[in-house]
Coordinates of C-alpha atoms in Angstrom, one line a residue:
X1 CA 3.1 4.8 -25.9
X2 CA 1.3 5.6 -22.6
X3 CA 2.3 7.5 -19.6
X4 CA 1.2 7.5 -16.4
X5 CA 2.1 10.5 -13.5
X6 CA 1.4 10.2 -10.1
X7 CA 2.1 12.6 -7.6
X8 CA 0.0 13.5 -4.6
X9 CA 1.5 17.5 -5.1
X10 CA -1.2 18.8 -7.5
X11 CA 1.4 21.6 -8.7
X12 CA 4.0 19.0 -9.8
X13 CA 1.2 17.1 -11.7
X14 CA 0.2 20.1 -13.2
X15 CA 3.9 21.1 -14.5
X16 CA 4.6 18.4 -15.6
X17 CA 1.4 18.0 -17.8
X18 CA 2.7 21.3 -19.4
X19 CA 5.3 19.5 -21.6
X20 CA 3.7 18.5 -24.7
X21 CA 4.5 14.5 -24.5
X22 CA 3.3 14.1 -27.7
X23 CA 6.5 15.9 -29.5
X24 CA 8.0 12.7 -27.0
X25 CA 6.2 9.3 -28.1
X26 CA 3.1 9.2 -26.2
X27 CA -0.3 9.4 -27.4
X28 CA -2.0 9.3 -24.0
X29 CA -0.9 10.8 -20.3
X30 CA -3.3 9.9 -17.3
X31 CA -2.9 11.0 -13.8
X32 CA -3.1 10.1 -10.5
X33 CA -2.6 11.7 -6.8
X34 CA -2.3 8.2 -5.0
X35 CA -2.1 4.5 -5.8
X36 CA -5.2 3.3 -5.6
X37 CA -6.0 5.7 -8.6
X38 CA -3.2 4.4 -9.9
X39 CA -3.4 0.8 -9.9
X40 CA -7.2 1.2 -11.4
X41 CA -5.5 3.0 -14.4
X42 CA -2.7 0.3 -15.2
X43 CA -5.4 -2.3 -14.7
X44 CA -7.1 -0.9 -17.4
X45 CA -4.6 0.6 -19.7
X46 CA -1.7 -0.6 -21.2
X47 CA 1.0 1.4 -19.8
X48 CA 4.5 2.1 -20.8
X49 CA 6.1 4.0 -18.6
X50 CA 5.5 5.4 -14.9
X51 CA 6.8 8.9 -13.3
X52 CA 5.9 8.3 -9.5
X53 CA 6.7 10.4 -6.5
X54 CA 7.5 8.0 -3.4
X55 CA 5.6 9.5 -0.3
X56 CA 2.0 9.2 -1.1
X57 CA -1.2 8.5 1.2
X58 CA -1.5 4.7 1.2
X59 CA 0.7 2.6 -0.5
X60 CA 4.3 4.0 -1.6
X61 CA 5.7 4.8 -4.7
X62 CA 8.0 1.8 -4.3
X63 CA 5.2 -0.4 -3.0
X64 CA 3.2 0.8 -5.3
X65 CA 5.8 -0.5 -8.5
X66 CA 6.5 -3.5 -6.8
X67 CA 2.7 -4.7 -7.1
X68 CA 2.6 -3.5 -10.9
X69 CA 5.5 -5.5 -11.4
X70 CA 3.8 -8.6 -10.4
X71 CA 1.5 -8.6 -13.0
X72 CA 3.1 -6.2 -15.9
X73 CA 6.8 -6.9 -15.8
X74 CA 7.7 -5.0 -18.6
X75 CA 6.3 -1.5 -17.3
X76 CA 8.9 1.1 -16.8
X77 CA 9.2 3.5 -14.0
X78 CA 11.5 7.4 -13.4
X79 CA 11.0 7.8 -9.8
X80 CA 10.7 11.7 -8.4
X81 CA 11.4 12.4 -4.7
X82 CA 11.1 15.1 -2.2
X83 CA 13.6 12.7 0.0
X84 CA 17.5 12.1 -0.6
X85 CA 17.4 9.1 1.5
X86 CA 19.9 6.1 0.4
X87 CA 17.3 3.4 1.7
X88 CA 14.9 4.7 -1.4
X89 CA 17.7 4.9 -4.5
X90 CA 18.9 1.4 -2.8
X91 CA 15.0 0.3 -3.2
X92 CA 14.5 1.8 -6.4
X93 CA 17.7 0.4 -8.3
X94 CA 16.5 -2.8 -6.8
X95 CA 12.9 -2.5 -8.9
X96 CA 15.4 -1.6 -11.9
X97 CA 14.1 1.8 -12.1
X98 CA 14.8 3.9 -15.4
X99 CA 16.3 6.3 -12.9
X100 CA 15.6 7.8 -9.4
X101 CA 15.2 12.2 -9.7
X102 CA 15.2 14.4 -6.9
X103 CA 12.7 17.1 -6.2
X104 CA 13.0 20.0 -7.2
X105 CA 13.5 18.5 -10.7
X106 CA 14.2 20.3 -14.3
X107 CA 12.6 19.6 -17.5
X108 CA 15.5 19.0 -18.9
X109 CA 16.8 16.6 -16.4
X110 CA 13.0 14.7 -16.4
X111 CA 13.2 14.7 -20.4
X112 CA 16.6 13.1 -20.5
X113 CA 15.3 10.3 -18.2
X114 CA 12.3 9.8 -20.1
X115 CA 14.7 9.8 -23.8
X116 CA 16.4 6.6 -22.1
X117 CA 13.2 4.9 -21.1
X118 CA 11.8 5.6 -24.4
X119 CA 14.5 4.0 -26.1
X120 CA 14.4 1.1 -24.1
X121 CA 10.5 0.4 -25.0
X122 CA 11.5 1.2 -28.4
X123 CA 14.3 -1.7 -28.6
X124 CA 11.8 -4.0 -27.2
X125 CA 9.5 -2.8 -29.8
X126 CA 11.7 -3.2 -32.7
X127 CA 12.9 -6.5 -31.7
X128 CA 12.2 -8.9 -34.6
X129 CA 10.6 -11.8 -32.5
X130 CA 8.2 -8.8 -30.6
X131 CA 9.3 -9.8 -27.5
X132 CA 6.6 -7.8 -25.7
X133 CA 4.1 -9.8 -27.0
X134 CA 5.8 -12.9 -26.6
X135 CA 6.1 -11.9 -23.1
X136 CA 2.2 -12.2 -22.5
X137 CA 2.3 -16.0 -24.3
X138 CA 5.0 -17.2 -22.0
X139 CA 2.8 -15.8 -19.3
X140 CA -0.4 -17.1 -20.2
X141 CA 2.0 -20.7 -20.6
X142 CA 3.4 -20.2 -17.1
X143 CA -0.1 -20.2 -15.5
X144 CA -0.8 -22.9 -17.6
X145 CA -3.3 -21.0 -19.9
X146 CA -1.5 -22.0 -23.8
X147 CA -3.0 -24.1 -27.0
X148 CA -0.2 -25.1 -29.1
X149 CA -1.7 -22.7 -32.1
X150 CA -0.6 -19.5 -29.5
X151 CA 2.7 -20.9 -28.4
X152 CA 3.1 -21.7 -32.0
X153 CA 3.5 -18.0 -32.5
X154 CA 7.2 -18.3 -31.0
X155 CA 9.2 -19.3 -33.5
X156 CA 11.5 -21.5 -30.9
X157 CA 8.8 -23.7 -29.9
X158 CA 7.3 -23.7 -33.6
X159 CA 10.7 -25.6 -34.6
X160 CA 10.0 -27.9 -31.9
X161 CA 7.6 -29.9 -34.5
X162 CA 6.5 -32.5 -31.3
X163 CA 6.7 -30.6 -28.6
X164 CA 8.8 -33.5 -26.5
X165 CA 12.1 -32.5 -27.1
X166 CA 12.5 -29.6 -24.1
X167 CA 14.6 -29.6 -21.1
X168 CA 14.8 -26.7 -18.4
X169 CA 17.9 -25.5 -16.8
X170 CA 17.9 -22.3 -13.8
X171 CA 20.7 -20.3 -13.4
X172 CA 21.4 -19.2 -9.9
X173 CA 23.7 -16.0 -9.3
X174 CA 25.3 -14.4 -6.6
X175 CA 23.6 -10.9 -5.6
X176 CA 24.8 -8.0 -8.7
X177 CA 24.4 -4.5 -9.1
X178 CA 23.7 -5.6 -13.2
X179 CA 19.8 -4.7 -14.1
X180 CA 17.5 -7.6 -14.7
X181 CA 17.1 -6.8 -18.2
X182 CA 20.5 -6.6 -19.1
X183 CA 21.6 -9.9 -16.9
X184 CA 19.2 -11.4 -18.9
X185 CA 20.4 -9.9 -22.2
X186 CA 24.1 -11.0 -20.9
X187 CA 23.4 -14.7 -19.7
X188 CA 21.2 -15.4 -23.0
X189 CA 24.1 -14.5 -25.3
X190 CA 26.8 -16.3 -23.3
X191 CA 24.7 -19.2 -22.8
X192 CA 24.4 -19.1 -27.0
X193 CA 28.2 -18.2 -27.4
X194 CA 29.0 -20.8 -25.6
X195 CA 26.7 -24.2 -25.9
X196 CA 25.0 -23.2 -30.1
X197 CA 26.5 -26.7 -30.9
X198 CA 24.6 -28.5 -29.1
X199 CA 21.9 -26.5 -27.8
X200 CA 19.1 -23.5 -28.3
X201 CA 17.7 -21.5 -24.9
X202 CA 14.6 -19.6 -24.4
X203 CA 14.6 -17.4 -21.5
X204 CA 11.3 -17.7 -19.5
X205 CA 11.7 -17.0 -16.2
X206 CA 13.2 -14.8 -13.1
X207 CA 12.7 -15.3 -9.5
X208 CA 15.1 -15.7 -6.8
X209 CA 18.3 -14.7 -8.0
X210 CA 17.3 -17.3 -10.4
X211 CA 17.1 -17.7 -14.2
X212 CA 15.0 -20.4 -15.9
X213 CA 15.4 -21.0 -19.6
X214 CA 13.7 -23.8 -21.8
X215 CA 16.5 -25.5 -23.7
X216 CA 16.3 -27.7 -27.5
X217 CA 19.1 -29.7 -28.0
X218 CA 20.2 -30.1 -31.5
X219 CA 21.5 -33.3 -31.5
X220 CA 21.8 -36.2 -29.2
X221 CA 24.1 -35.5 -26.7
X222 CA 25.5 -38.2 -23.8
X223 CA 25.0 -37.6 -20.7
X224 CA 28.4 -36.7 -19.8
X225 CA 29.4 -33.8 -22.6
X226 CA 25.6 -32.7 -21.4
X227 CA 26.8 -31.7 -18.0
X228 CA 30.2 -30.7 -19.4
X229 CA 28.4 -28.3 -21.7
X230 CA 26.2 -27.1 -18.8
X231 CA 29.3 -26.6 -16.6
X232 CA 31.1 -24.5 -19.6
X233 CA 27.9 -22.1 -19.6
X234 CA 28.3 -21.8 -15.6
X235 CA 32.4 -21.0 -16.3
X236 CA 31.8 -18.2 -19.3
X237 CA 29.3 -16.4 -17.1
X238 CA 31.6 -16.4 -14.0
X239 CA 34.5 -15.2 -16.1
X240 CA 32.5 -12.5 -17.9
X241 CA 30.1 -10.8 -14.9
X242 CA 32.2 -12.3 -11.8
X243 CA 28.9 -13.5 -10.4
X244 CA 29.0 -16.8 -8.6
X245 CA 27.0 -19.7 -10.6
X246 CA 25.0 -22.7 -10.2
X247 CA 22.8 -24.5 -12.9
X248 CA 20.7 -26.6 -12.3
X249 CA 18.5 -28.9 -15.1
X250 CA 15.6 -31.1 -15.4
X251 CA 14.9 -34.0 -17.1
X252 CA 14.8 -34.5 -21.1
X253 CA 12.3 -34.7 -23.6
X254 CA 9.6 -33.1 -22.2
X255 CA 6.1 -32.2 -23.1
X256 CA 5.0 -28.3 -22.9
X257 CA 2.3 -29.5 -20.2
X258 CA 5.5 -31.4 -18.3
X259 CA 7.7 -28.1 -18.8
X260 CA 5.2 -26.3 -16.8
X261 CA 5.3 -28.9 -13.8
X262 CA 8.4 -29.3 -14.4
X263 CA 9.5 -25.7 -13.9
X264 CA 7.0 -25.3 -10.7
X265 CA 8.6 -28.1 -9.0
X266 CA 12.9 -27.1 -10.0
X267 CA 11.4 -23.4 -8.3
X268 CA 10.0 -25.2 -5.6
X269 CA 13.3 -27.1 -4.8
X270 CA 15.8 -24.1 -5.1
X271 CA 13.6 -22.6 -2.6
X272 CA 14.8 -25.3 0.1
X273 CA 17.8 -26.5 -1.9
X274 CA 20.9 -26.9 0.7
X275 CA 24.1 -25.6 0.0
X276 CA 25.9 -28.2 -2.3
X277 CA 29.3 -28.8 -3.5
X278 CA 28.1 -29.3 -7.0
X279 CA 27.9 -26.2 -9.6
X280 CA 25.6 -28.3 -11.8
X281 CA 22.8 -30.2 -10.4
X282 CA 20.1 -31.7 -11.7
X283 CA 16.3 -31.5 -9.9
X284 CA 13.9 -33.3 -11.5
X285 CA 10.7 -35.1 -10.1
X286 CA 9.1 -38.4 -10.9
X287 CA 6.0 -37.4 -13.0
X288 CA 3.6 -39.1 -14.8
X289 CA 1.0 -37.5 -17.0
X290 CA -1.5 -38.5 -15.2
X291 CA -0.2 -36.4 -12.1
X292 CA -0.9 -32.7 -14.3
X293 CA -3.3 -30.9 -12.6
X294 CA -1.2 -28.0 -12.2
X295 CA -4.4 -25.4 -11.2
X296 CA -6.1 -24.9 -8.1
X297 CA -9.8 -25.4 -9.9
X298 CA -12.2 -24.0 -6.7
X299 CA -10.0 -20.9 -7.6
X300 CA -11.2 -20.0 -10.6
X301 CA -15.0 -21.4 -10.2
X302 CA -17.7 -18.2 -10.0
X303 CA -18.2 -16.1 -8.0
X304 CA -14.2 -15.5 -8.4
X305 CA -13.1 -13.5 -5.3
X306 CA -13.1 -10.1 -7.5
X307 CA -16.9 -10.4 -7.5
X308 CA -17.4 -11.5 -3.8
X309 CA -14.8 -8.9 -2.5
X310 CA -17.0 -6.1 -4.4
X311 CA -20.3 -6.9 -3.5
X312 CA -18.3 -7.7 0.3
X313 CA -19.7 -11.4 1.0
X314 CA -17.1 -11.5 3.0
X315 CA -19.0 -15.0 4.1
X316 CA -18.5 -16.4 1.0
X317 CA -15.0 -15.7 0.7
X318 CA -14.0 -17.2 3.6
X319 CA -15.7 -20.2 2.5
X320 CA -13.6 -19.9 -0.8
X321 CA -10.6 -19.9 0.9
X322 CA -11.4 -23.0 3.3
X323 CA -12.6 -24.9 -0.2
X324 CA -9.3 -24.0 -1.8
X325 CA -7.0 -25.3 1.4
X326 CA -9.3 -28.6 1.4
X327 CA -8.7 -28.8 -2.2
X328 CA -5.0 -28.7 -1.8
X329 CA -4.5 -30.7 0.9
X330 CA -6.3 -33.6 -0.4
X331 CA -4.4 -33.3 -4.4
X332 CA -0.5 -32.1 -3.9
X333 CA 1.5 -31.2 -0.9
X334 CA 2.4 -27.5 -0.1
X335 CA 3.7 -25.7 -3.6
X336 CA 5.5 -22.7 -3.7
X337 CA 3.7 -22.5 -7.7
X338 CA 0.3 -23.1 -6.2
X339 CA 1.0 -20.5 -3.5
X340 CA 1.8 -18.3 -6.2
X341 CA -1.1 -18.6 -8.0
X342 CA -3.5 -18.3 -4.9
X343 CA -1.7 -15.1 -4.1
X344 CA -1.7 -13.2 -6.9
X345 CA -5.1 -13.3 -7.5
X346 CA -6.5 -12.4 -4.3
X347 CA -3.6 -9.5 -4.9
X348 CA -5.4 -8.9 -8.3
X349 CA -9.2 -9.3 -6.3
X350 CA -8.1 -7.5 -3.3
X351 CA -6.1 -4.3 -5.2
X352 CA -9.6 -4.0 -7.2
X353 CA -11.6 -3.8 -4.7
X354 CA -9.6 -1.0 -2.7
X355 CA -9.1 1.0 -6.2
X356 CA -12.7 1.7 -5.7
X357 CA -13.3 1.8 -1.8
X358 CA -12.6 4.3 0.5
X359 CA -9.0 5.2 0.7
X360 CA -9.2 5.6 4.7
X361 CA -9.3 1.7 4.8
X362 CA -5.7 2.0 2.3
X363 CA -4.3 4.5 5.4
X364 CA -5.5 2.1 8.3
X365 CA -4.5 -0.8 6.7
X366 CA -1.1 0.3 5.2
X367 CA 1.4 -2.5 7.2
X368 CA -0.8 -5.2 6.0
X369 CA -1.0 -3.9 2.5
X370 CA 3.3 -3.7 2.4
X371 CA 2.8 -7.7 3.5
X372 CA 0.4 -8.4 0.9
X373 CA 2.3 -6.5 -2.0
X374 CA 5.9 -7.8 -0.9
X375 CA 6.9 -11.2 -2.5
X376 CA 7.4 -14.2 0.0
X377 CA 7.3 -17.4 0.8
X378 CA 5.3 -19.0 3.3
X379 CA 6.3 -22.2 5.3
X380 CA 2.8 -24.1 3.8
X381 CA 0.2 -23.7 2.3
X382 CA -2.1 -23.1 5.3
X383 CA 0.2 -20.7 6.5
X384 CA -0.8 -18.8 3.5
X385 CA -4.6 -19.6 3.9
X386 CA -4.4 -18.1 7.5
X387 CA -2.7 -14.8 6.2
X388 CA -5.4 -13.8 3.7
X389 CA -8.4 -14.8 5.8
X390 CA -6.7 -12.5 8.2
X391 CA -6.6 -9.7 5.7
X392 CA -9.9 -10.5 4.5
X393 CA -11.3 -10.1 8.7
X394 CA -9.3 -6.9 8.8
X395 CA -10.8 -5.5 5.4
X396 CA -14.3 -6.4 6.7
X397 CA -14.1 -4.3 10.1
X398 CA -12.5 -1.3 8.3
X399 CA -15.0 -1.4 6.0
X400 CA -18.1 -2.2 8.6
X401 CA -16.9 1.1 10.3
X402 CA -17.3 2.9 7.0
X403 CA -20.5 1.7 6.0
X404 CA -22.1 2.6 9.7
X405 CA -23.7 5.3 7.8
X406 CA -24.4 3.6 4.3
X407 CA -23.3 5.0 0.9
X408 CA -26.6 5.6 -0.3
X409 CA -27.0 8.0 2.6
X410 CA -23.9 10.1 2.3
X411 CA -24.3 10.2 -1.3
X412 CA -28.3 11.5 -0.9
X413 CA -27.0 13.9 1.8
X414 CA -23.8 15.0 0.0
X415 CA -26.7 16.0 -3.2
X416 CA -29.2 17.8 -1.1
X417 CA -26.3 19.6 0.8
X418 CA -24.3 21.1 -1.9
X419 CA -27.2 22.1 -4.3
X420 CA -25.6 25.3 -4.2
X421 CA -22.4 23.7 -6.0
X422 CA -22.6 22.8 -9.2
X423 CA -22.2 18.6 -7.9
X424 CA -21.7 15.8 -10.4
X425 CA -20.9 12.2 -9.9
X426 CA -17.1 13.0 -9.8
X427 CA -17.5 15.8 -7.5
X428 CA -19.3 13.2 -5.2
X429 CA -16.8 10.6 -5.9
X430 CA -13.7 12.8 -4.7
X431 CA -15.7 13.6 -1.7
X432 CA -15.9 10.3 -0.4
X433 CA -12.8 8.8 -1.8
X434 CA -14.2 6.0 -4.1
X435 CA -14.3 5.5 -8.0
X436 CA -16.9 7.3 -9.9
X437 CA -18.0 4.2 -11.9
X438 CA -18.6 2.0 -8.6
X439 CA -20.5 5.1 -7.0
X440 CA -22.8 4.8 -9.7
X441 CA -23.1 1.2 -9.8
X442 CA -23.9 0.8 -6.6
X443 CA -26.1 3.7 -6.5
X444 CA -28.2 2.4 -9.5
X445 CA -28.1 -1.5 -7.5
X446 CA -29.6 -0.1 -4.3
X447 CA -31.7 2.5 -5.6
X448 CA -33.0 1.6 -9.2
X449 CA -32.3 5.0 -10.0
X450 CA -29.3 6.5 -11.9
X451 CA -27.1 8.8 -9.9
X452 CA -26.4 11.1 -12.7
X453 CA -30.5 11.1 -12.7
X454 CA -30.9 12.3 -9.5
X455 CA -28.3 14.6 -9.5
X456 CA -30.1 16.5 -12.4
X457 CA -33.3 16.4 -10.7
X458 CA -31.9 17.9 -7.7
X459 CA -30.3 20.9 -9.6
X460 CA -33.9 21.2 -11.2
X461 CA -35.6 21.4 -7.7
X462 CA -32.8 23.8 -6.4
X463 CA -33.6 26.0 -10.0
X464 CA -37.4 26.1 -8.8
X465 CA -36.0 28.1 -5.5
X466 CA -33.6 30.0 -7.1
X467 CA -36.2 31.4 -9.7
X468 CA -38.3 32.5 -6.5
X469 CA -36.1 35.3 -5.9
X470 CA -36.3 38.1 -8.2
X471 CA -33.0 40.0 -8.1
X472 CA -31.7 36.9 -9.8
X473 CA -31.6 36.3 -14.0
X474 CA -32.4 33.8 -15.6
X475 CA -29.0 33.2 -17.2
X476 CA -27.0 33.4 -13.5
X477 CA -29.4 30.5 -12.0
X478 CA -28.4 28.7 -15.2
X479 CA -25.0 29.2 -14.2
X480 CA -25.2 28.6 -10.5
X481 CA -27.4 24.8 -11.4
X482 CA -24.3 24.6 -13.7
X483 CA -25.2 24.9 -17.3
X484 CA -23.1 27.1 -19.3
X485 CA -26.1 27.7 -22.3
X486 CA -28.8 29.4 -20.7
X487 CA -31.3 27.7 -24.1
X488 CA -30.3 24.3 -23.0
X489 CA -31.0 24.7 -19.3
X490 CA -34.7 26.1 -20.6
X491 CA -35.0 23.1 -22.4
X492 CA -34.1 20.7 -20.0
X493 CA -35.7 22.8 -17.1
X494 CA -38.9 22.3 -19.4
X495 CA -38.7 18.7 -20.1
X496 CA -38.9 18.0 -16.1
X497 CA -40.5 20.7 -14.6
X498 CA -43.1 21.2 -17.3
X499 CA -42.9 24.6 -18.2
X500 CA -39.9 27.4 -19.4
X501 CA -38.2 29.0 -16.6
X502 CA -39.7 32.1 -17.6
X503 CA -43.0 30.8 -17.2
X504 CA -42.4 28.9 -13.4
X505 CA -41.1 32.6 -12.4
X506 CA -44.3 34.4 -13.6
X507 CA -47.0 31.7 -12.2
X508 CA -45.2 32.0 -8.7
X509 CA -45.4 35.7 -8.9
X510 CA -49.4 35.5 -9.8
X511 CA -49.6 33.2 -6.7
X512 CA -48.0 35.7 -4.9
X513 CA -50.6 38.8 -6.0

């Protein structure tokens, strides 16, 4: 397993990294102060569990989960505060946190939180259908991404010999203080308990107070004892969590490409569905084959918005973004599903790009970041389209008054500045907030040079001045250049200047006489 703290207190960071989490399940703990760090580590780690501080520079801790969970729902997270206040507990059993700790917190209490995480990664873990990795095909069949051979690799759909025998129903609830997980765990088994004659379900879905399941009838079943069954599911869950129920179901028999329209367009409804009478309902569209094109394809075409948002053609974007409404408006009418998918990857492009960038843009451009990392609806599609070209304007002049003196420059002056320190890329990073590897990229696009490169050949330059002064050895300007092995800096010090350092100190000296 993986860990992940983040704290902007360097202290706490560091006493908590004094446990030995191996003796605990995990094989690898990273680190962050802040959650742009953050978010560039769970992009490219597989993470199990998070212990985050709430108050941080930038996004919250709270935000900050809220994103992840967009993308990696099964992440878990201890939350660690300085702050008693109700509004953040409320906040955090809402994101079904493992548990919410208050500072100033024992090892003992921390280590009893992180035994019951632990456990729950290790149920899903040990579950004989691997549910973790059945998590990422469902995903992958939600955004409409899935060859039969992977979805195949679910033993419910592998049954399902030709693929046309599905049905969807949503359960709707009233507002519970039961986790996700274990709502989900509860509804699956009474839905089993009470409908396994004439019916198999496949939990999918969450959104809304709303769960979606894919359903495989066993036998043929009239329409009539259908609905009764369907009702019966709605009564056993009512009687056993006192939560107030609606279903509602789709039409039969269909295909795994109509499931996914199918389930965009019953999500779409509930969204705008008026209050009924009815406790079983059924939603479902007239849909032809020939109607699936379920993905917005200017989207997806190169250059994606991750690779305009970090080279900034912020030109280009906005011409993206008008392509994509145009696109829409002429091929479906306003879809909460196609909103979705529009938003969450400009969330993906636009969190990538500010992992990297300056983290005085995250501070000045916190309200709008909340708006962008909450979930909501907008009113259409356009509406949606106005939003991120306004975030994308206010990205631009944040990062216009950054760049009035370029990178390159503060970088250059940051080196020839601080030859007295012993600088390297990192050091340089830190200093001007961004990522390390995207310093160096961009150094190396607008230079042809490597910054590690001229880094070194700064520290050999500052050596030649140091070695003009006599009271100093050889060893301590090794030291002060930053080289530990006083034969290795001679080597190197010989490789680019030409000659031993020995050697530079006795020609100056005969220049001197």
């Amino acid at each position: 397993m993986k860990l992940l703290l983040i704290d902007d207190e360097p202290l706490l960071i560091k006493s908590m990294l004094l446990i030995d989490w191996r003796t605990h399940g995990f094989s690898q703990v990273f680190t962050a102060n802040k959650a742009s760090v953050a978010l560039d580590i769970v992009q490219n780690n597989e993470i199990d569990l998070l212990i985050s501080d709430i108050k941080m520079p930038g996004l919250t801790g709270l935000d900050l989960y809220e994103q992840i969970l967009i993308h990696f729902p099964n992440m878990l997270c201890i939350y660690i505060s300085g702050y008693e206040k109700f509004s953040y507990a409320k906040q955090a059993v809402k994101l079904h946190a493992v548990d919410f700790l208050t500072k100033p917190v024992k090892d003992d209490e921390l280590l009893a939180a992180v035994g019951r995480a632990t456990e729950l990664i290790q149920q899903r873990e040990d579950s004989p259908e691997d549910q973790f990795a059945e998590r990422k095909i469902i995903n992958r069949f939600l955004n409409g991404k899935l060859s039969t051979d992977e979805i195949e690799k679910i033993a419910f759909f592998k049954e399902g010999a030709t693929y046309s025998e599905f049905q969807l129903i949503a359960i709707e609830y009233s507002e519970t203080d039961i986790s996700l997980e274990n709502l989900i765990r509860s509804v699956s088994q009474l839905i089993k308990k009470s409908s396994q004659k004439y019916l198999e379900a496949y939990f999918i879905y969450n959104k809304k107070n709303c769960l979606y399941y894919v359903i495989k009838k066993k036998n043929k079943v009239k329409k009539s004892l259908w609905h009764l069954s369907l009702d019966n599911i709605r009564l056993i869950i009512h009687q056993t969590l006192f939560l107030t129920v609606r279903v509602y179901y789709s039409a039969e028999k269909l295909s795994l490409a109509q499931l996914v329209q199918h389930l965009r367009f019953m999500r779409d409804q509930l969204y705008n569905m008026p209050l009924s009478q009815k406790s079983v309902i059924e939603v479902s569209p007239q849909i032809t084959e020939d109607s699936f094109s379920f993905s917005i394809q200017e989207l997806h075409k190169k250059p994606s918005f991750q690779q305009l948002f970090e080279i900034e053609n912020f030109e280009e974007i906005y011409k993206k973004l008008t392509l994509i409404e145009v696109e829409v408006s002429k091929n479906t009418s306003d879809s909460h599903a196609l909103q979705d998918e529009l938003l969450f990857t400009f969330i993906n492009s636009f969190y990538y790009l500010i992992s990297i960038k300056n983290s005085t843009i995250i501070k000045n451009m916190r309200d709008s970041l909340i708006r962008l990392n909450l979930e909501r609806s907008y009113s259409s599609f356009s509406e949606l389209i106005i939003f991120l070209r306004t975030m994308t304007q206010e990205f631009q002049e944040e990062s216009q008054k950054l760049n009035s003196f370029s990178l390159i420059d503060r970088i250059n002056h940051l080196i020839y500045k601080n030859t007295e320190k012993n600088i390297t890329v990192s050091w340089i990073a830190e200093a001007l907030n961004y990522h390390p590897a995207y310093i160096s990229k961009i150094y190396k696009e607008k230079t042809g040079h490597n910054l590690k490169d001229i880094i070194f050949q700064e520290k050999m330059q500052y050596a030649t001045r140091l070695l003009r002064n006599p009271e100093l050895r050889i060893y301590e300007i090794a030291e002060l250049v930053g080289f530990a092995n006083i034969s290795y800096f001679s080597a190197q010090f010989k490789n680019t200047i030409g000659m031993t350092p020995l050697d530079y100190r006795n020609s100056i000296r005969s220049q001197l006489i």
